[in-house]
Amino acid sequence: MEDIDRTILRLLVDDGRMSFTDLGRATGLSTSAVHQRVKRLEQRGLITGYGARVDHAAAGLPLSAFVSIRPTDPAAPDDAPDRLAHLTEIESCWSVAGEESYILQVRVASPVALEDLLARIRAAAGVSTRTTIVLSTPYERRPVG
């Protein structure tokens, strides 16, 4: 990947609604050249989509936590992501190496809501949980280096 493509990616990560004209100004390329490069980045799968950044606290979900899960029965099928897909409080699910099988990022309204969600996770997937509550987020979704 060329440096100019990295610059375009970095700019789009920072502002996914940036116009081709503004991207051109920031990179020294013409609007049509930027458009072609962005389309190529999309076709190559480097850009997989565009989305809004949400202020979760303002949306009523101020509490964020990471929930590590592991099956209570190691012989059970590894289908926790499918069994948990209906729980909308789960924002992300990562398969990981180590003692746990998956780490979930969850967002809820309160500690009581987190306690309820943990009970539903355990029941739905037959797992034990270990939870880390996020106190603050100095940064996330940093631009591509």
Coordinates of N, CA, C and O in Angstrom, one line a residue:
M1 N 0.8 -1.2 0.0 CA 0.0 0.0 0.0 C 0.9 1.2 0.0 O 1.9 1.3 0.8
E2 N 0.5 2.2 -0.8 CA 1.3 3.4 -0.9 C 1.0 4.4 0.2 O 0.0 4.3 0.9
D3 N 2.0 5.3 0.5 CA 1.8 6.3 1.6 C 0.6 7.1 1.4 O -0.1 7.4 2.4
I4 N 0.3 7.5 0.2 CA -0.9 8.3 -0.1 C -2.2 7.6 0.3 O -3.1 8.1 0.8
D5 N -2.2 6.2 0.1 CA -3.4 5.4 0.5 C -3.5 5.4 2.0 O -4.6 5.5 2.6
R6 N -2.4 5.3 2.7 CA -2.3 5.3 4.2 C -2.9 6.7 4.7 O -3.6 6.7 5.6
T7 N -2.5 7.7 4.0 CA -3.0 9.1 4.4 C -4.5 9.1 4.2 O -5.2 9.6 5.1
I8 N -5.0 8.6 3.1 CA -6.4 8.7 2.8 C -7.1 7.8 3.9 O -8.2 8.3 4.5
L9 N -6.6 6.7 4.2 CA -7.2 5.8 5.3 C -7.3 6.6 6.6 O -8.3 6.6 7.3
R10 N -6.2 7.2 7.0 CA -6.1 7.9 8.2 C -7.1 9.1 8.3 O -7.8 9.3 9.3
L11 N -7.2 9.8 7.2 CA -8.2 10.9 7.1 C -9.6 10.4 7.2 O -10.5 11.0 7.9
L12 N -9.9 9.3 6.6 CA -11.3 8.7 6.6 C -11.6 8.1 7.9 O -12.8 8.1 8.4
V13 N -10.6 7.5 8.6 CA -10.9 7.0 10.0 C -11.2 8.2 10.9 O -12.1 8.1 11.7
D14 N -10.6 9.3 10.7 CA -10.8 10.5 11.5 C -12.2 11.1 11.2 O -12.9 11.6 12.1
D15 N -12.5 11.1 9.9 CA -13.8 11.7 9.5 C -14.3 10.9 8.3 O -13.9 11.2 7.1
G16 N -15.2 9.9 8.5 CA -15.7 9.1 7.4 C -16.6 9.8 6.4 O -16.9 9.3 5.4
R17 N -17.0 11.0 6.8 CA -17.9 11.8 5.9 C -17.1 12.9 5.1 O -17.6 13.7 4.4
M18 N -15.7 12.8 5.2 CA -14.9 13.8 4.5 C -15.1 13.7 3.0 O -15.2 12.6 2.4
S19 N -15.4 14.8 2.3 CA -15.6 14.8 0.9 C -14.4 14.4 0.1 O -13.3 14.6 0.5
F20 N -14.6 14.0 -1.2 CA -13.5 13.7 -2.1 C -12.7 15.0 -2.3 O -11.5 15.0 -2.4
T21 N -13.4 16.1 -2.4 CA -12.7 17.4 -2.6 C -11.8 17.7 -1.4 O -10.6 18.1 -1.6
D22 N -12.3 17.5 -0.2 CA -11.4 17.8 1.0 C -10.3 16.8 1.1 O -9.2 17.2 1.5
L23 N -10.6 15.5 0.7 CA -9.5 14.6 0.7 C -8.4 14.9 -0.3 O -7.2 14.8 0.0
G24 N -8.8 15.5 -1.4 CA -7.9 15.9 -2.4 C -7.0 17.1 -1.9 O -5.8 17.1 -2.2
R25 N -7.7 18.0 -1.3 CA -6.9 19.1 -0.7 C -5.9 18.7 0.3 O -4.7 19.1 0.3
A26 N -6.3 17.7 1.1 CA -5.4 17.2 2.2 C -4.2 16.4 1.6 O -3.2 16.2 2.3
T27 N -4.4 15.8 0.5 CA -3.4 14.8 -0.1 C -2.7 15.4 -1.3 O -1.7 14.8 -1.7
G28 N -3.2 16.5 -1.8 CA -2.6 17.1 -3.0 C -3.0 16.4 -4.3 O -2.4 16.6 -5.4
L29 N -4.1 15.6 -4.2 CA -4.6 14.9 -5.4 C -5.8 15.6 -5.9 O -6.5 16.3 -5.2
S30 N -6.2 15.3 -7.2 CA -7.4 15.8 -7.7 C -8.6 15.0 -7.1 O -8.4 13.9 -6.6
T31 N -9.8 15.6 -7.2 CA -11.0 15.0 -6.6 C -11.2 13.6 -7.3 O -11.5 12.6 -6.6
S32 N -11.0 13.6 -8.6 CA -11.2 12.3 -9.3 C -10.2 11.3 -9.0 O -10.5 10.1 -8.8
A33 N -8.9 11.7 -8.8 CA -7.9 10.7 -8.4 C -8.2 10.2 -7.0 O -8.0 9.0 -6.7
V34 N -8.6 11.0 -6.0 CA -9.0 10.6 -4.7 C -10.2 9.6 -4.8 O -10.1 8.5 -4.1
H35 N -11.1 9.9 -5.6 CA -12.3 9.1 -5.7 C -11.9 7.7 -6.2 O -12.3 6.7 -5.7
Q36 N -11.0 7.6 -7.2 CA -10.5 6.4 -7.7 C -9.8 5.6 -6.7 O -10.0 4.4 -6.5
R37 N -8.9 6.3 -5.9 CA -8.2 5.6 -4.9 C -9.1 5.0 -3.8 O -8.9 3.9 -3.3
V38 N -10.1 5.8 -3.4 CA -11.0 5.3 -2.3 C -11.8 4.1 -2.8 O -11.9 3.1 -2.1
K39 N -12.2 4.2 -4.1 CA -13.0 3.0 -4.7 C -12.1 1.8 -4.7 O -12.5 0.7 -4.4
R40 N -10.8 2.0 -5.0 CA -9.8 0.8 -5.0 C -9.6 0.3 -3.6 O -9.6 -0.9 -3.4
L41 N -9.5 1.2 -2.6 CA -9.4 0.8 -1.3 C -10.6 0.0 -0.8 O -10.5 -1.0 -0.1
E42 N -11.8 0.4 -1.2 CA -13.0 -0.4 -0.9 C -13.0 -1.7 -1.6 O -13.3 -2.7 -1.0
Q43 N -12.7 -1.7 -2.9 CA -12.7 -3.0 -3.6 C -11.6 -4.0 -3.1 O -11.9 -5.2 -3.1
R44 N -10.5 -3.5 -2.6 CA -9.5 -4.4 -2.0 C -9.8 -4.8 -0.6 O -9.1 -5.6 0.0
G45 N -10.9 -4.3 -0.1 CA -11.3 -4.7 1.3 C -10.6 -3.9 2.4 O -10.8 -4.3 3.6
L46 N -9.8 -2.9 2.1 CA -9.2 -2.1 3.1 C -10.2 -1.2 3.8 O -10.0 -0.9 5.0
I47 N -11.1 -0.7 3.1 CA -12.2 0.1 3.7 C -13.4 -0.9 3.6 O -13.9 -1.3 2.5
T48 N -13.9 -1.2 4.8 CA -15.0 -2.2 4.8 C -16.4 -1.5 5.1 O -17.4 -2.2 5.1
G49 N -16.4 -0.2 5.4 CA -17.6 0.4 5.7 C -17.4 1.8 6.3 O -16.3 2.2 6.6
Y50 N -18.5 2.5 6.5 CA -18.4 3.8 7.1 C -19.5 3.9 8.2 O -20.6 3.2 8.1
G51 N -19.2 4.6 9.3 CA -20.2 4.6 10.3 C -20.1 5.8 11.2 O -19.1 6.5 11.2
A52 N -21.1 6.1 12.0 CA -21.2 7.2 12.9 C -20.5 6.8 14.2 O -20.6 5.7 14.7
R53 N -19.9 7.7 14.9 CA -19.3 7.6 16.2 C -20.4 8.1 17.2 O -20.9 9.2 17.0
V54 N -20.8 7.2 18.1 CA -21.9 7.5 19.0 C -21.4 7.9 20.4 O -20.4 7.3 20.9
D55 N -21.9 8.9 21.0 CA -21.7 9.2 22.4 C -22.6 8.3 23.2 O -23.8 8.6 23.4
H56 N -22.0 7.2 23.7 CA -22.8 6.2 24.4 C -23.5 6.7 25.6 O -24.6 6.4 26.0
A57 N -22.8 7.6 26.4 CA -23.4 8.2 27.6 C -24.6 9.0 27.2 O -25.6 8.9 27.9
A58 N -24.5 9.8 26.2 CA -25.7 10.6 25.7 C -26.8 9.7 25.2 O -28.0 10.1 25.3
A59 N -26.5 8.5 24.7 CA -27.5 7.6 24.2 C -28.0 6.7 25.4 O -28.8 5.8 25.1
G60 N -27.6 7.0 26.6 CA -28.2 6.2 27.7 C -27.4 5.0 28.1 O -27.9 4.1 28.8
L61 N -26.2 4.8 27.6 CA -25.4 3.6 27.8 C -24.0 4.0 28.3 O -23.0 3.8 27.6
P62 N -23.9 4.6 29.5 CA -22.7 5.2 30.0 C -21.7 4.1 30.5 O -20.5 4.4 30.6
L63 N -22.1 2.9 30.8 CA -21.2 1.9 31.4 C -20.8 1.0 30.4 O -21.5 0.3 29.7
S64 N -19.4 0.9 30.2 CA -18.8 0.0 29.2 C -18.0 -1.0 30.0 O -17.4 -0.6 31.0
A65 N -18.0 -2.3 29.6 CA -17.2 -3.3 30.3 C -16.7 -4.3 29.3 O -17.3 -4.5 28.2
F66 N -15.6 -5.0 29.6 CA -15.1 -6.1 28.9 C -15.4 -7.4 29.7 O -15.1 -7.4 30.9
V67 N -16.1 -8.3 29.0 CA -16.5 -9.6 29.7 C -15.8 -10.7 29.0 O -16.0 -11.0 27.9
S68 N -14.9 -11.3 29.8 CA -14.2 -12.5 29.3 C -15.0 -13.7 29.6 O -15.5 -13.9 30.8
I69 N -15.2 -14.6 28.7 CA -16.0 -15.8 28.9 C -15.3 -17.1 28.6 O -14.4 -17.1 27.7
R70 N -15.6 -18.1 29.3 CA -15.1 -19.5 29.0 C -16.2 -20.5 29.3 O -17.0 -20.3 30.2
P71 N -16.2 -21.5 28.6 CA -17.3 -22.5 28.8 C -17.2 -23.2 30.1 O -16.1 -23.5 30.6
T72 N -18.3 -23.4 30.8 CA -18.3 -24.2 32.0 C -18.1 -25.6 31.8 O -17.5 -26.3 32.6
D73 N -18.4 -26.1 30.6 CA -18.1 -27.5 30.2 C -17.2 -27.4 29.0 O -17.6 -27.1 27.9
P74 N -15.9 -27.7 29.2 CA -14.9 -27.6 28.1 C -15.3 -28.6 26.9 O -14.8 -28.3 25.8
A75 N -16.1 -29.6 27.1 CA -16.4 -30.5 26.0 C -17.6 -29.9 25.2 O -18.0 -30.5 24.1
A76 N -18.2 -28.9 25.7 CA -19.4 -28.3 25.0 C -19.0 -27.7 23.6 O -17.8 -27.3 23.5
P77 N -19.9 -27.6 22.7 CA -19.6 -27.0 21.4 C -19.1 -25.5 21.5 O -19.6 -24.8 22.5
D78 N -18.3 -25.1 20.7 CA -17.8 -23.7 20.7 C -18.7 -22.8 19.9 O -18.4 -22.4 18.8
D79 N -19.9 -22.6 20.5 CA -20.9 -21.8 19.7 C -21.4 -20.6 20.5 O -22.5 -20.1 20.3
A80 N -20.6 -20.1 21.5 CA -21.0 -18.9 22.3 C -21.4 -17.7 21.4 O -22.4 -17.1 21.7
P81 N -20.6 -17.4 20.4 CA -21.0 -16.2 19.6 C -22.5 -16.3 19.0 O -23.2 -15.3 19.1
D82 N -22.8 -17.5 18.5 CA -24.2 -17.7 18.0 C -25.2 -17.6 19.1 O -26.3 -17.0 18.9
R83 N -24.9 -18.2 20.3 CA -25.8 -18.2 21.4 C -26.0 -16.8 22.0 O -27.0 -16.6 22.7
L84 N -25.1 -15.9 21.8 CA -25.1 -14.6 22.4 C -25.5 -13.5 21.4 O -25.7 -12.3 21.8
A85 N -25.7 -13.8 20.1 CA -25.9 -12.8 19.1 C -27.2 -12.0 19.3 O -27.2 -10.8 18.9
H86 N -28.1 -12.5 20.0 CA -29.4 -11.8 20.3 C -29.3 -10.7 21.4 O -30.2 -9.9 21.5
L87 N -28.2 -10.7 22.1 CA -28.0 -9.7 23.2 C -27.5 -8.4 22.6 O -26.3 -8.3 22.4
T88 N -28.3 -7.5 22.4 CA -27.9 -6.2 21.8 C -26.9 -5.4 22.6 O -26.3 -4.5 22.0
E89 N -26.8 -5.7 23.9 CA -25.8 -4.9 24.7 C -24.4 -5.3 24.4 O -23.5 -4.6 24.7
I90 N -24.2 -6.4 23.7 CA -22.9 -6.8 23.3 C -22.5 -6.1 22.0 O -23.1 -6.3 21.0
E91 N -21.5 -5.2 22.1 CA -21.1 -4.4 20.9 C -20.1 -5.2 20.1 O -20.1 -5.1 18.9
S92 N -19.2 -5.9 20.7 CA -18.1 -6.7 20.0 C -17.9 -8.0 20.6 O -18.0 -8.1 21.9
C93 N -17.4 -9.0 19.8 CA -17.1 -10.3 20.4 C -15.8 -10.7 19.7 O -15.8 -10.8 18.4
W94 N -14.7 -11.0 20.5 CA -13.4 -11.4 19.9 C -13.1 -12.7 20.4 O -13.2 -13.0 21.6
S95 N -12.7 -13.6 19.5 CA -12.1 -14.9 19.8 C -10.7 -14.7 20.2 O -9.9 -14.0 19.5
V96 N -10.3 -15.2 21.4 CA -8.9 -14.9 21.9 C -8.2 -16.2 22.3 O -8.8 -17.2 22.6
A97 N -6.9 -16.1 22.4 CA -6.0 -17.2 22.9 C -5.8 -16.9 24.4 O -5.8 -15.7 24.8
G98 N -5.7 -17.9 25.2 CA -5.5 -17.7 26.6 C -6.5 -18.5 27.4 O -7.1 -19.5 26.8
E99 N -6.7 -18.2 28.6 CA -7.6 -18.9 29.5 C -9.1 -18.8 29.0 O -9.9 -19.7 29.1
E100 N -9.5 -17.6 28.6 CA -10.8 -17.4 28.1 C -11.0 -17.7 26.6 O -10.0 -17.8 25.9
S101 N -12.2 -18.0 26.2 CA -12.5 -18.3 24.8 C -12.8 -17.0 24.0 O -12.4 -16.9 22.8
Y102 N -13.5 -16.1 24.6 CA -13.9 -14.9 23.9 C -13.9 -13.7 24.9 O -14.0 -13.9 26.1
I103 N -13.7 -12.5 24.4 CA -13.9 -11.3 25.1 C -15.0 -10.5 24.5 O -15.0 -10.3 23.2
L104 N -15.9 -10.1 25.2 CA -17.1 -9.3 24.8 C -16.9 -7.8 25.2 O -16.5 -7.6 26.4
Q105 N -17.2 -6.9 24.4 CA -17.3 -5.5 24.8 C -18.8 -5.2 24.9 O -19.6 -5.5 24.0
V106 N -19.2 -4.8 26.1 CA -20.6 -4.5 26.3 C -20.9 -3.1 26.8 O -20.0 -2.5 27.3
R107 N -22.1 -2.6 26.5 CA -22.4 -1.2 26.9 C -23.8 -1.3 27.5 O -24.8 -1.9 26.9
V108 N -24.0 -0.8 28.7 CA -25.3 -0.8 29.4 C -25.5 0.5 30.2 O -24.6 1.3 30.3
A109 N -26.7 0.6 30.7 CA -27.1 1.8 31.4 C -26.6 2.0 32.8 O -26.4 3.1 33.3
S110 N -26.4 0.8 33.5 CA -26.1 0.9 34.9 C -25.4 -0.4 35.4 O -25.5 -1.4 34.7
P111 N -24.9 -0.3 36.6 CA -24.4 -1.6 37.2 C -25.4 -2.7 37.3 O -25.2 -3.8 37.1
V112 N -26.7 -2.3 37.7 CA -27.7 -3.3 37.8 C -28.0 -3.9 36.4 O -28.2 -5.1 36.3
A113 N -28.0 -3.1 35.3 CA -28.2 -3.6 34.0 C -27.0 -4.5 33.6 O -27.2 -5.5 32.9
L114 N -25.8 -4.2 34.0 CA -24.6 -5.1 33.8 C -24.8 -6.4 34.5 O -24.6 -7.5 33.9
E115 N -25.2 -6.4 35.7 CA -25.5 -7.6 36.5 C -26.5 -8.5 35.8 O -26.3 -9.7 35.7
D116 N -27.6 -7.9 35.3 CA -28.6 -8.6 34.6 C -28.0 -9.2 33.3 O -28.3 -10.4 33.0
L117 N -27.3 -8.4 32.6 CA -26.7 -8.9 31.3 C -25.7 -10.1 31.6 O -25.7 -11.1 30.8
L118 N -24.9 -10.0 32.6 CA -24.0 -11.1 32.9 C -24.8 -12.4 33.2 O -24.4 -13.5 32.7
A119 N -25.9 -12.3 33.9 CA -26.7 -13.5 34.2 C -27.3 -14.0 32.9 O -27.3 -15.3 32.7
R120 N -27.7 -13.1 32.0 CA -28.2 -13.6 30.7 C -27.1 -14.2 29.8 O -27.4 -15.2 29.1
I121 N -25.9 -13.7 29.8 CA -24.8 -14.3 29.1 C -24.5 -15.7 29.6 O -24.4 -16.6 28.8
R122 N -24.4 -15.8 30.9 CA -24.1 -17.1 31.5 C -25.2 -18.1 31.2 O -24.8 -19.3 30.8
A123 N -26.4 -17.7 31.3 CA -27.5 -18.7 31.0 C -27.6 -19.0 29.5 O -27.8 -20.2 29.1
A124 N -27.4 -18.1 28.6 CA -27.6 -18.3 27.2 C -26.4 -19.2 26.6 O -26.7 -20.0 25.7
A125 N -25.2 -19.0 27.1 CA -24.1 -19.6 26.5 C -23.4 -20.7 27.3 O -22.5 -21.4 26.9
G126 N -23.9 -20.9 28.6 CA -23.3 -21.9 29.4 C -21.8 -21.6 29.7 O -20.9 -22.4 29.5
V127 N -21.5 -20.4 30.1 CA -20.2 -19.9 30.3 C -20.0 -19.3 31.7 O -20.9 -18.9 32.4
S128 N -18.7 -19.2 32.1 CA -18.4 -18.4 33.3 C -17.8 -17.1 32.8 O -17.4 -17.0 31.6
T129 N -17.9 -16.1 33.6 CA -17.5 -14.7 33.1 C -16.5 -14.1 34.1 O -16.5 -14.4 35.3
R130 N -15.7 -13.2 33.6 CA -14.8 -12.3 34.3 C -15.0 -11.0 33.7 O -14.8 -10.8 32.5
T131 N -15.3 -10.0 34.5 CA -15.7 -8.7 34.0 C -14.7 -7.6 34.4 O -14.3 -7.5 35.6
T132 N -14.4 -6.7 33.5 CA -13.6 -5.5 33.8 C -14.4 -4.3 33.3 O -14.8 -4.2 32.2
I133 N -14.7 -3.4 34.3 CA -15.5 -2.2 34.0 C -14.5 -1.1 33.5 O -13.5 -0.9 34.1
V134 N -14.9 -0.4 32.4 CA -14.1 0.7 31.9 C -14.4 1.9 32.7 O -15.5 2.3 32.9
L135 N -13.3 2.5 33.2 CA -13.5 3.8 34.0 C -13.5 5.0 33.1 O -14.2 6.0 33.3
S136 N -12.6 5.0 32.1 CA -12.5 6.1 31.1 C -11.8 5.5 29.8 O -11.2 4.5 29.9
T137 N -12.0 6.3 28.8 CA -11.4 5.9 27.5 C -10.6 7.0 26.9 O -11.1 7.9 26.2
P138 N -9.3 7.0 27.3 CA -8.4 8.2 26.7 C -8.4 8.2 25.2 O -8.4 9.3 24.6
Y139 N -8.5 7.1 24.5 CA -8.6 7.0 23.1 C -9.0 5.6 22.7 O -8.8 4.7 23.4
E140 N -9.6 5.6 21.5 CA -10.0 4.3 20.8 C -10.1 4.6 19.4 O -10.2 5.7 18.9
R141 N -10.1 3.5 18.6 CA -10.2 3.6 17.1 C -9.2 4.6 16.6 O -9.6 5.5 15.8
R142 N -8.0 4.4 17.0 CA -6.9 5.3 16.5 C -6.7 5.1 15.0 O -6.9 4.1 14.5
P143 N -6.3 6.2 14.3 CA -6.0 6.1 12.9 C -5.0 5.0 12.5 O -4.1 4.7 13.4
V144 N -5.0 4.5 11.4 CA -4.0 3.6 10.9 C -2.7 4.3 10.8 O -2.6 5.4 10.4
G145 N -1.6 3.6 11.3 CA -0.3 4.2 11.4 C 0.4 4.4 10.1 O 0.1 4.0 9.1

